[in-house]
mmCIF file of C-alpha atoms in Angstrom:
data_model
loop_
_atom_site.group_PDB
_atom_site.id
_atom_site.type_symbol
_atom_site.label_atom_id
_atom_site.label_comp_id
_atom_site.label_asym_id
_atom_site.label_seq_id
_atom_site.Cartn_x
_atom_site.Cartn_y
_atom_site.Cartn_z
ATOM 1 C CA UNK G 1 7.443 -12.575 -28.431
ATOM 2 C CA UNK G 2 8.059 -14.223 -25.057
ATOM 3 C CA UNK G 3 10.751 -12.513 -23.014
ATOM 4 C CA UNK G 4 12.860 -14.538 -20.542
ATOM 5 C CA UNK G 5 12.914 -13.012 -17.041
ATOM 6 C CA UNK G 6 14.996 -14.025 -14.027
ATOM 7 C CA UNK G 7 13.535 -13.191 -10.593
ATOM 8 C CA UNK G 8 16.054 -13.617 -7.773
ATOM 9 C CA UNK G 9 14.620 -14.141 -4.303
ATOM 10 C CA UNK G 10 11.691 -16.428 -3.471
ATOM 11 C CA UNK G 11 10.587 -14.513 -0.404
ATOM 12 C CA UNK G 12 7.347 -12.666 0.351
ATOM 13 C CA UNK G 13 7.647 -10.334 -2.656
ATOM 14 C CA UNK G 14 9.715 -12.340 -5.134
ATOM 15 C CA UNK G 15 7.165 -15.160 -5.255
ATOM 16 C CA UNK G 16 4.380 -12.739 -6.156
ATOM 17 C CA UNK G 17 6.487 -10.962 -8.796
ATOM 18 C CA UNK G 18 7.229 -14.321 -10.418
ATOM 19 C CA UNK G 19 3.580 -15.432 -10.269
ATOM 20 C CA UNK G 20 2.270 -12.203 -11.789
ATOM 21 C CA UNK G 21 4.708 -12.317 -14.693
ATOM 22 C CA UNK G 22 4.290 -16.054 -15.290
ATOM 23 C CA UNK G 23 0.496 -15.728 -15.407
ATOM 24 C CA UNK G 24 0.460 -12.657 -17.658
ATOM 25 C CA UNK G 25 -1.911 -13.002 -20.631
ATOM 26 C CA UNK G 26 -0.415 -14.267 -23.889
ATOM 27 C CA UNK G 27 2.540 -15.699 -21.965
ATOM 28 C CA UNK G 28 4.562 -12.527 -22.527
ATOM 29 C CA UNK G 29 7.211 -13.647 -20.042
ATOM 30 C CA UNK G 30 9.018 -16.930 -19.441
ATOM 31 C CA UNK G 31 9.965 -16.651 -15.781
ATOM 32 C CA UNK G 32 12.662 -18.323 -13.736
ATOM 33 C CA UNK G 33 12.447 -17.853 -9.962
ATOM 34 C CA UNK G 34 15.840 -18.426 -8.348
ATOM 35 C CA UNK G 35 16.863 -18.762 -4.714
ATOM 36 C CA UNK G 36 19.390 -20.672 -2.624
ATOM 37 C CA UNK G 37 16.560 -21.942 -0.406
ATOM 38 C CA UNK G 38 15.006 -25.057 -1.925
ATOM 39 C CA UNK G 39 12.112 -25.001 0.542
ATOM 40 C CA UNK G 40 11.168 -21.458 -0.526
ATOM 41 C CA UNK G 41 11.240 -22.537 -4.164
ATOM 42 C CA UNK G 42 9.098 -25.567 -3.413
ATOM 43 C CA UNK G 43 6.562 -23.344 -1.640
ATOM 44 C CA UNK G 44 6.408 -21.104 -4.705
ATOM 45 C CA UNK G 45 5.278 -23.973 -6.907
ATOM 46 C CA UNK G 46 5.087 -23.681 -10.683
ATOM 47 C CA UNK G 47 2.293 -21.723 -12.343
ATOM 48 C CA UNK G 48 1.962 -20.567 -15.944
ATOM 49 C CA UNK G 49 5.395 -20.179 -17.488
ATOM 50 C CA UNK G 50 7.195 -20.272 -14.129
ATOM 51 C CA UNK G 51 10.087 -22.561 -13.429
ATOM 52 C CA UNK G 52 12.439 -22.566 -10.439
ATOM 53 C CA UNK G 53 16.197 -22.767 -10.070
ATOM 54 C CA UNK G 54 18.468 -23.208 -7.071
ATOM 55 C CA UNK G 55 20.988 -20.359 -7.208
ATOM 56 C CA UNK G 56 23.602 -19.074 -4.782
ATOM 57 C CA UNK G 57 24.132 -15.352 -5.421
ATOM 58 C CA UNK G 58 27.482 -15.633 -3.644
ATOM 59 C CA UNK G 59 28.728 -17.784 -6.561
ATOM 60 C CA UNK G 60 29.643 -15.222 -9.287
ATOM 61 C CA UNK G 61 29.983 -17.823 -12.053
ATOM 62 C CA UNK G 62 26.601 -19.372 -11.285
ATOM 63 C CA UNK G 63 24.999 -15.940 -11.097
ATOM 64 C CA UNK G 64 26.358 -14.900 -14.490
ATOM 65 C CA UNK G 65 25.302 -18.208 -16.013
ATOM 66 C CA UNK G 66 21.753 -17.784 -14.690
ATOM 67 C CA UNK G 67 21.546 -14.350 -16.334
ATOM 68 C CA UNK G 68 22.784 -15.491 -19.721
ATOM 69 C CA UNK G 69 20.140 -14.845 -22.373
ATOM 70 C CA UNK G 70 17.707 -13.157 -19.984
ATOM 71 C CA UNK G 71 15.873 -10.014 -21.078
ATOM 72 C CA UNK G 72 15.874 -8.719 -17.500
ATOM 73 C CA UNK G 73 16.665 -9.688 -13.947
ATOM 74 C CA UNK G 74 14.454 -8.559 -11.068
ATOM 75 C CA UNK G 75 16.196 -8.620 -7.703
ATOM 76 C CA UNK G 76 13.855 -9.385 -4.813
ATOM 77 C CA UNK G 77 16.771 -10.582 -2.701
ATOM 78 C CA UNK G 78 17.838 -9.045 0.643
ATOM 79 C CA UNK G 79 19.292 -5.562 0.250
ATOM 80 C CA UNK G 80 22.862 -6.640 1.038
ATOM 81 C CA UNK G 81 22.889 -8.849 -2.094
ATOM 82 C CA UNK G 82 21.682 -6.097 -4.412
ATOM 83 C CA UNK G 83 25.058 -4.847 -5.609
ATOM 84 C CA UNK G 84 26.355 -8.324 -6.505
ATOM 85 C CA UNK G 85 23.285 -8.971 -8.644
ATOM 86 C CA UNK G 86 23.537 -5.571 -10.334
ATOM 87 C CA UNK G 87 27.222 -6.121 -11.102
ATOM 88 C CA UNK G 88 26.431 -9.479 -12.699
ATOM 89 C CA UNK G 89 23.685 -7.844 -14.774
ATOM 90 C CA UNK G 90 26.170 -5.280 -16.046
ATOM 91 C CA UNK G 91 28.538 -8.054 -17.175
ATOM 92 C CA UNK G 92 25.712 -10.088 -18.725
ATOM 93 C CA UNK G 93 24.196 -7.114 -20.575
ATOM 94 C CA UNK G 94 20.817 -7.740 -18.927
ATOM 95 C CA UNK G 95 18.237 -5.124 -17.934
ATOM 96 C CA UNK G 96 18.195 -4.796 -14.156
ATOM 97 C CA UNK G 97 15.368 -3.938 -11.724
ATOM 98 C CA UNK G 98 15.228 -4.197 -7.945
ATOM 99 C CA UNK G 99 13.135 -3.413 -4.871
ATOM 100 C CA UNK G 100 15.847 -2.073 -2.589
ATOM 101 C CA UNK G 101 15.396 0.815 -0.190
ATOM 102 C CA UNK G 102 19.133 0.842 0.591
ATOM 103 C CA UNK G 103 20.647 4.192 -0.409
ATOM 104 C CA UNK G 104 24.248 2.972 -0.613
ATOM 105 C CA UNK G 105 23.280 0.130 -2.967
ATOM 106 C CA UNK G 106 21.434 2.524 -5.258
ATOM 107 C CA UNK G 107 24.462 4.798 -5.452
ATOM 108 C CA UNK G 108 26.563 1.840 -6.611
ATOM 109 C CA UNK G 109 23.908 0.893 -9.167
ATOM 110 C CA UNK G 110 23.958 4.436 -10.531
ATOM 111 C CA UNK G 111 27.704 4.070 -11.100
ATOM 112 C CA UNK G 112 27.197 0.724 -12.841
ATOM 113 C CA UNK G 113 24.598 2.313 -15.131
ATOM 114 C CA UNK G 114 27.004 4.847 -16.578
ATOM 115 C CA UNK G 115 27.460 4.174 -20.288
ATOM 116 C CA UNK G 116 25.504 0.923 -19.979
ATOM 117 C CA UNK G 117 23.761 -0.337 -23.111
ATOM 118 C CA UNK G 118 20.861 -1.638 -21.021
ATOM 119 C CA UNK G 119 18.662 -0.199 -18.279
ATOM 120 C CA UNK G 120 19.237 -0.138 -14.536
ATOM 121 C CA UNK G 121 15.934 0.548 -12.751
ATOM 122 C CA UNK G 122 16.365 0.330 -8.971
ATOM 123 C CA UNK G 123 13.806 0.947 -6.222
ATOM 124 C CA UNK G 124 10.764 -0.428 -8.102
ATOM 125 C CA UNK G 125 8.558 -1.144 -5.112
ATOM 126 C CA UNK G 126 6.054 0.919 -3.159
ATOM 127 C CA UNK G 127 8.387 3.251 -1.269
ATOM 128 C CA UNK G 128 10.769 3.833 -2.858
ATOM 129 C CA UNK G 129 8.953 3.302 -6.116
ATOM 130 C CA UNK G 130 5.318 4.168 -6.716
ATOM 131 C CA UNK G 131 5.415 6.923 -4.109
ATOM 132 C CA UNK G 132 7.968 8.835 -6.220
ATOM 133 C CA UNK G 133 5.788 8.500 -9.320
ATOM 134 C CA UNK G 134 2.854 10.015 -7.414
ATOM 135 C CA UNK G 135 4.897 12.842 -5.909
ATOM 136 C CA UNK G 136 6.505 13.757 -9.237
ATOM 137 C CA UNK G 137 3.113 13.789 -10.971
ATOM 138 C CA UNK G 138 1.625 16.143 -8.362
ATOM 139 C CA UNK G 139 4.726 18.354 -8.496
ATOM 140 C CA UNK G 140 4.365 18.829 -12.265
ATOM 141 C CA UNK G 141 0.978 20.471 -11.692
ATOM 142 C CA UNK G 142 2.530 23.567 -10.081
ATOM 143 C CA UNK G 143 4.268 26.582 -11.573
ATOM 144 C CA UNK G 144 6.567 26.732 -8.532
ATOM 145 C CA UNK G 145 6.934 24.263 -5.668
ATOM 146 C CA UNK G 146 6.996 24.853 -1.933
ATOM 147 C CA UNK G 147 6.816 21.447 -0.224
ATOM 148 C CA UNK G 148 6.535 17.738 -1.029
ATOM 149 C CA UNK G 149 5.620 15.430 1.851
ATOM 150 C CA UNK G 150 5.468 11.674 1.239
ATOM 151 C CA UNK G 151 3.980 9.252 3.774
ATOM 152 C CA UNK G 152 3.591 5.478 3.341
ATOM 153 C CA UNK G 153 2.927 2.610 5.711
ATOM 154 C CA UNK G 154 2.158 -1.112 5.572
ATOM 155 C CA UNK G 155 0.127 -1.754 8.703
ATOM 156 C CA UNK G 156 -1.812 -4.629 10.261
ATOM 157 C CA UNK G 157 -5.530 -4.175 9.754
ATOM 158 C CA UNK G 158 -6.036 -5.510 13.298
ATOM 159 C CA UNK G 159 -3.102 -4.455 15.536
ATOM 160 C CA UNK G 160 -2.907 -6.558 18.704
ATOM 161 C CA UNK G 161 0.475 -6.026 20.354
ATOM 162 C CA UNK G 162 2.431 -3.189 21.983
ATOM 163 C CA UNK G 163 4.292 -2.479 18.735
ATOM 164 C CA UNK G 164 0.951 -2.126 16.908
ATOM 165 C CA UNK G 165 2.712 -3.977 14.106
ATOM 166 C CA UNK G 166 2.941 -7.313 12.316
ATOM 167 C CA UNK G 167 5.666 -8.537 9.987
ATOM 168 C CA UNK G 168 4.399 -8.017 6.475
ATOM 169 C CA UNK G 169 7.684 -7.363 4.670
ATOM 170 C CA UNK G 170 11.418 -8.086 4.935
ATOM 171 C CA UNK G 171 12.528 -7.875 8.583
ATOM 172 C CA UNK G 172 16.052 -6.963 7.470
ATOM 173 C CA UNK G 173 14.664 -4.198 5.278
ATOM 174 C CA UNK G 174 12.566 -2.716 8.086
ATOM 175 C CA UNK G 175 15.520 -2.699 10.490
ATOM 176 C CA UNK G 176 17.750 -1.110 7.851
ATOM 177 C CA UNK G 177 15.349 1.753 7.149
ATOM 178 C CA UNK G 178 14.948 2.392 10.903
ATOM 179 C CA UNK G 179 18.734 2.833 11.285
ATOM 180 C CA UNK G 180 20.292 4.389 8.192
ATOM 181 C CA UNK G 181 20.350 8.192 7.592
ATOM 182 C CA UNK G 182 17.409 9.640 5.666
ATOM 183 C CA UNK G 183 17.675 12.017 2.727
ATOM 184 C CA UNK G 184 15.599 15.197 2.803
ATOM 185 C CA UNK G 185 15.502 18.781 1.584
ATOM 186 C CA UNK G 186 15.239 21.244 4.476
ATOM 187 C CA UNK G 187 14.945 25.003 3.863
ATOM 188 C CA UNK G 188 15.954 24.410 0.261
ATOM 189 C CA UNK G 189 19.118 22.469 1.098
ATOM 190 C CA UNK G 190 19.640 18.767 0.469
ATOM 191 C CA UNK G 191 20.707 17.057 3.678
ATOM 192 C CA UNK G 192 20.443 13.924 5.812
ATOM 193 C CA UNK G 193 18.230 13.572 8.879
ATOM 194 C CA UNK G 194 18.192 10.760 11.482
ATOM 195 C CA UNK G 195 15.809 7.827 11.250
ATOM 196 C CA UNK G 196 12.934 7.499 13.744
ATOM 197 C CA UNK G 197 12.968 11.257 14.398
ATOM 198 C CA UNK G 198 10.625 14.178 13.527
ATOM 199 C CA UNK G 199 7.584 12.198 14.592
ATOM 200 C CA UNK G 200 4.192 13.637 13.657
ATOM 201 C CA UNK G 201 0.569 12.552 13.972
ATOM 202 C CA UNK G 202 -2.264 12.808 11.460
ATOM 203 C CA UNK G 203 -5.679 11.284 10.897
ATOM 204 C CA UNK G 204 -7.048 9.717 7.716
ATOM 205 C CA UNK G 205 -10.602 8.382 7.438
ATOM 206 C CA UNK G 206 -10.972 8.725 11.208
ATOM 207 C CA UNK G 207 -7.887 6.646 12.067
ATOM 208 C CA UNK G 208 -4.964 8.208 13.966
ATOM 209 C CA UNK G 209 -1.453 7.486 12.695
ATOM 210 C CA UNK G 210 2.088 8.550 13.481
ATOM 211 C CA UNK G 211 4.832 9.085 10.915
ATOM 212 C CA UNK G 212 8.600 9.429 11.335
ATOM 213 C CA UNK G 213 11.770 9.552 9.248
ATOM 214 C CA UNK G 214 12.973 6.323 7.664
ATOM 215 C CA UNK G 215 15.709 5.718 5.120
ATOM 216 C CA UNK G 216 15.356 5.164 1.398
ATOM 217 C CA UNK G 217 11.747 6.132 0.750
ATOM 218 C CA UNK G 218 12.596 9.233 -1.283
ATOM 219 C CA UNK G 219 14.345 7.244 -3.963
ATOM 220 C CA UNK G 220 16.020 9.746 -6.301
ATOM 221 C CA UNK G 221 13.522 12.577 -5.734
ATOM 222 C CA UNK G 222 15.899 14.589 -3.544
ATOM 223 C CA UNK G 223 18.241 14.864 -6.514
ATOM 224 C CA UNK G 224 15.443 15.400 -9.042
ATOM 225 C CA UNK G 225 13.786 18.228 -7.077
ATOM 226 C CA UNK G 226 16.895 19.825 -5.588
ATOM 227 C CA UNK G 227 16.777 23.571 -6.182
ATOM 228 C CA UNK G 228 13.030 23.475 -6.897
ATOM 229 C CA UNK G 229 11.471 22.878 -3.482
ATOM 230 C CA UNK G 230 11.809 24.296 0.042
ATOM 231 C CA UNK G 231 10.799 21.099 1.879
ATOM 232 C CA UNK G 232 10.966 17.471 0.742
ATOM 233 C CA UNK G 233 10.719 14.535 3.117
ATOM 234 C CA UNK G 234 9.599 10.943 3.429
ATOM 235 C CA UNK G 235 8.189 9.355 6.569
ATOM 236 C CA UNK G 236 6.895 5.872 7.360
ATOM 237 C CA UNK G 237 3.373 5.554 8.754
ATOM 238 C CA UNK G 238 2.671 3.451 11.838
ATOM 239 C CA UNK G 239 0.054 3.384 14.578
ATOM 240 C CA UNK G 240 0.895 5.642 17.566
ATOM 241 C CA UNK G 241 3.419 4.194 20.013
ATOM 242 C CA UNK G 242 5.481 2.180 17.543
ATOM 243 C CA UNK G 243 8.333 4.671 17.149
ATOM 244 C CA UNK G 244 8.946 5.004 20.890
ATOM 245 C CA UNK G 245 9.351 1.251 21.360
ATOM 246 C CA UNK G 246 11.641 0.891 18.335
ATOM 247 C CA UNK G 247 13.828 3.765 19.572
ATOM 248 C CA UNK G 248 14.156 2.009 22.933
ATOM 249 C CA UNK G 249 15.168 -1.227 21.244
ATOM 250 C CA UNK G 250 17.576 0.306 18.746
ATOM 251 C CA UNK G 251 19.160 3.041 20.849
ATOM 252 C CA UNK G 252 18.644 2.392 24.552
ATOM 253 C CA UNK G 253 19.263 -1.370 24.260
ATOM 254 C CA UNK G 254 21.813 -0.769 21.444
ATOM 255 C CA UNK G 255 20.310 -3.399 19.180
ATOM 256 C CA UNK G 256 21.197 -1.213 16.195
ATOM 257 C CA UNK G 257 24.678 -2.697 16.762
ATOM 258 C CA UNK G 258 23.261 -6.256 16.732
ATOM 259 C CA UNK G 259 20.925 -6.385 13.769
ATOM 260 C CA UNK G 260 20.841 -10.163 13.493
ATOM 261 C CA UNK G 261 19.789 -10.450 17.148
ATOM 262 C CA UNK G 262 17.025 -7.869 16.649
ATOM 263 C CA UNK G 263 15.848 -9.716 13.536
ATOM 264 C CA UNK G 264 15.711 -12.972 15.497
ATOM 265 C CA UNK G 265 13.762 -11.319 18.339
ATOM 266 C CA UNK G 266 11.206 -9.749 15.999
ATOM 267 C CA UNK G 267 10.674 -12.866 13.896
ATOM 268 C CA UNK G 268 10.328 -15.016 17.019
ATOM 269 C CA UNK G 269 7.872 -12.702 18.800
ATOM 270 C CA UNK G 270 5.975 -10.699 16.180
ATOM 271 C CA UNK G 271 3.701 -12.764 13.921
ATOM 272 C CA UNK G 272 3.291 -12.203 10.212
ATOM 273 C CA UNK G 273 -0.126 -11.474 8.746
ATOM 274 C CA UNK G 274 -1.887 -11.312 5.413
ATOM 275 C CA UNK G 275 -4.531 -9.007 6.886
ATOM 276 C CA UNK G 276 -2.842 -5.672 6.320
ATOM 277 C CA UNK G 277 -3.454 -2.287 4.746
ATOM 278 C CA UNK G 278 -1.105 -0.029 2.788
ATOM 279 C CA UNK G 279 -1.652 3.664 3.448
ATOM 280 C CA UNK G 280 -0.351 6.185 0.882
ATOM 281 C CA UNK G 281 -0.548 9.890 1.715
ATOM 282 C CA UNK G 282 1.295 12.440 -0.444
ATOM 283 C CA UNK G 283 0.823 16.192 -0.093
ATOM 284 C CA UNK G 284 2.385 18.760 -2.439
ATOM 285 C CA UNK G 285 2.018 22.528 -2.110
ATOM 286 C CA UNK G 286 3.171 25.342 -4.360
ATOM 287 C CA UNK G 287 2.079 28.222 -6.519
ATOM 288 C CA UNK G 288 -0.248 27.988 -9.472
ATOM 289 C CA UNK G 289 -1.488 31.088 -11.291
ATOM 290 C CA UNK G 290 -0.102 33.233 -8.485
ATOM 291 C CA UNK G 291 -1.924 31.378 -5.679
ATOM 292 C CA UNK G 292 -0.488 29.073 -3.021
ATOM 293 C CA UNK G 293 -2.293 25.749 -3.564
ATOM 294 C CA UNK G 294 -2.127 22.203 -2.221
ATOM 295 C CA UNK G 295 -2.921 18.813 -3.752
ATOM 296 C CA UNK G 296 -3.114 15.519 -1.897
ATOM 297 C CA UNK G 297 -3.096 11.916 -3.091
ATOM 298 C CA UNK G 298 -4.505 9.494 -0.506
ATOM 299 C CA UNK G 299 -5.090 5.745 -0.988
ATOM 300 C CA UNK G 300 -5.664 2.708 1.152
ATOM 301 C CA UNK G 301 -5.050 -0.685 -0.420
ATOM 302 C CA UNK G 302 -6.008 -3.886 1.384
ATOM 303 C CA UNK G 303 -5.008 -7.531 1.127
ATOM 304 C CA UNK G 304 -6.677 -9.195 -1.845
ATOM 305 C CA UNK G 305 -6.503 -12.186 -4.198
ATOM 306 C CA UNK G 306 -3.784 -11.797 -6.809
ATOM 307 C CA UNK G 307 -2.456 -14.359 -9.297
ATOM 308 C CA UNK G 308 -4.766 -16.998 -7.858
ATOM 309 C CA UNK G 309 -3.860 -16.643 -4.164
ATOM 310 C CA UNK G 310 -4.624 -14.351 -1.247
ATOM 311 C CA UNK G 311 -1.840 -11.779 -0.895
ATOM 312 C CA UNK G 312 -1.060 -9.165 1.711
ATOM 313 C CA UNK G 313 -1.420 -5.511 0.767
ATOM 314 C CA UNK G 314 2.335 -4.993 0.845
ATOM 315 C CA UNK G 315 2.820 -7.976 -1.466
ATOM 316 C CA UNK G 316 0.157 -6.655 -3.844
ATOM 317 C CA UNK G 317 1.531 -3.122 -4.017
ATOM 318 C CA UNK G 318 5.249 -3.915 -4.079
ATOM 319 C CA UNK G 319 5.134 -6.798 -6.554
ATOM 320 C CA UNK G 320 2.682 -5.004 -8.856
ATOM 321 C CA UNK G 321 4.956 -1.946 -8.953
ATOM 322 C CA UNK G 322 7.962 -4.027 -9.979
ATOM 323 C CA UNK G 323 5.972 -5.833 -12.658
ATOM 324 C CA UNK G 324 4.519 -2.584 -14.003
ATOM 325 C CA UNK G 325 7.978 -1.039 -14.334
ATOM 326 C CA UNK G 326 9.254 -4.166 -16.119
ATOM 327 C CA UNK G 327 6.218 -4.100 -18.421
ATOM 328 C CA UNK G 328 6.782 -0.416 -19.232
ATOM 329 C CA UNK G 329 10.449 -1.137 -19.937
ATOM 330 C CA UNK G 330 9.570 -4.060 -22.224
ATOM 331 C CA UNK G 331 7.013 -2.019 -24.202
ATOM 332 C CA UNK G 332 9.104 1.126 -24.654
ATOM 333 C CA UNK G 333 7.481 3.162 -21.878
ATOM 334 C CA UNK G 334 10.809 3.697 -20.096
ATOM 335 C CA UNK G 335 14.351 4.481 -21.281
ATOM 336 C CA UNK G 336 16.050 1.278 -22.424
ATOM 337 C CA UNK G 337 19.562 2.170 -21.299
ATOM 338 C CA UNK G 338 21.392 3.806 -18.419
ATOM 339 C CA UNK G 339 20.057 4.779 -15.012
ATOM 340 C CA UNK G 340 16.249 5.031 -14.890
ATOM 341 C CA UNK G 341 14.482 6.888 -12.091
ATOM 342 C CA UNK G 342 11.043 5.927 -10.830
ATOM 343 C CA UNK G 343 9.815 9.419 -11.624
ATOM 344 C CA UNK G 344 10.677 8.791 -15.286
ATOM 345 C CA UNK G 345 7.380 6.863 -15.391
ATOM 346 C CA UNK G 346 4.193 8.894 -15.724
ATOM 347 C CA UNK G 347 1.448 8.237 -13.180
ATOM 348 C CA UNK G 348 -1.295 7.837 -15.799
ATOM 349 C CA UNK G 349 0.759 5.319 -17.808
ATOM 350 C CA UNK G 350 1.705 3.424 -14.662
ATOM 351 C CA UNK G 351 -1.847 3.078 -13.327
ATOM 352 C CA UNK G 352 -3.165 2.198 -16.814
ATOM 353 C CA UNK G 353 -0.674 -0.673 -16.959
ATOM 354 C CA UNK G 354 -2.148 -4.156 -16.413
ATOM 355 C CA UNK G 355 0.004 -4.612 -13.304
ATOM 356 C CA UNK G 356 -0.140 -1.035 -12.027
ATOM 357 C CA UNK G 357 -3.936 -0.976 -12.055
ATOM 358 C CA UNK G 358 -4.031 -2.204 -8.437
ATOM 359 C CA UNK G 359 -3.383 1.439 -7.549
ATOM 360 C CA UNK G 360 -6.441 2.670 -9.491
ATOM 361 C CA UNK G 361 -8.852 4.399 -9.470
ATOM 362 C CA UNK G 362 -7.246 7.790 -9.735
ATOM 363 C CA UNK G 363 -10.370 9.504 -8.425
ATOM 364 C CA UNK G 364 -9.105 8.588 -4.967
ATOM 365 C CA UNK G 365 -6.605 11.426 -5.486
ATOM 366 C CA UNK G 366 -8.194 14.515 -4.107
ATOM 367 C CA UNK G 367 -7.277 18.181 -4.127
ATOM 368 C CA UNK G 368 -7.451 20.280 -0.986
#
């Protein structure tokens, strides 16, 4: 049976989500990629079962009409459009998935999911998303937890500017996660901590990195693990020096108050790249059989061909996560109604999925 899927947003990630689903074996999905930007849709082209549609999310009637008869909608639109799409999905009775890191949007989606006859599955990307699946899997291996530390970064493979950074993902999304408060559990208490703070350094495979607080990466884990863990935090990985420059821009120059200007500056001056690497580093400690133990999951994923074209590492990981969660939902591997957390998916099932396999092999997880 071919399931109709609506993907909203023909940007860096949405195009890859649509391509992956449209090229799935046996034509499991009939995919419509929708966007208000006709040039972005033209660049996407039409592969497999994919077709395109010009759609203005700001037009409620058009949005509802586009969702009519769809099995699911996947929002790959900018975070500020997330709630409108989720509200339309609730009215249309359509399963809903998104890639947002925005905490406020996810809270609204949770409210929409109450008593819903279909599933609302937000935060289906890398972080939030896959990172929560990894952390929850490691946490289940302990009798009692002490700490869960989650670190993720999408970095240029060949940094060449003072920021040590290239644009590989949504500029608006990056700015948002550098500004908004960050959830954490500190000394057993759920709280909020400021973005860009609590900087640390660590080395992996001989490369030095820094990591600092950013918003949204925990997903729903703070709620899931509240009362079970002493320390829970999420930090974004960058090369050393990045945080200091961003703090100067956002705080000293007060560009946090002028997000559109900062976006324009970054997109004008900082080039995009397909030559990137995603670094995933999750460490969980706790007690097992009376001993304090630690387990670590570490992975590096590089740019690679996917769905017939070269894709950046952040495109590969984020789009594959969204497609894997949709596939699990369609095949009964996730709850089919109400609010669905990322950690509701098991790590083994996720990585065994035809889309989630980009995160394999699991033998890269190593215990320390």
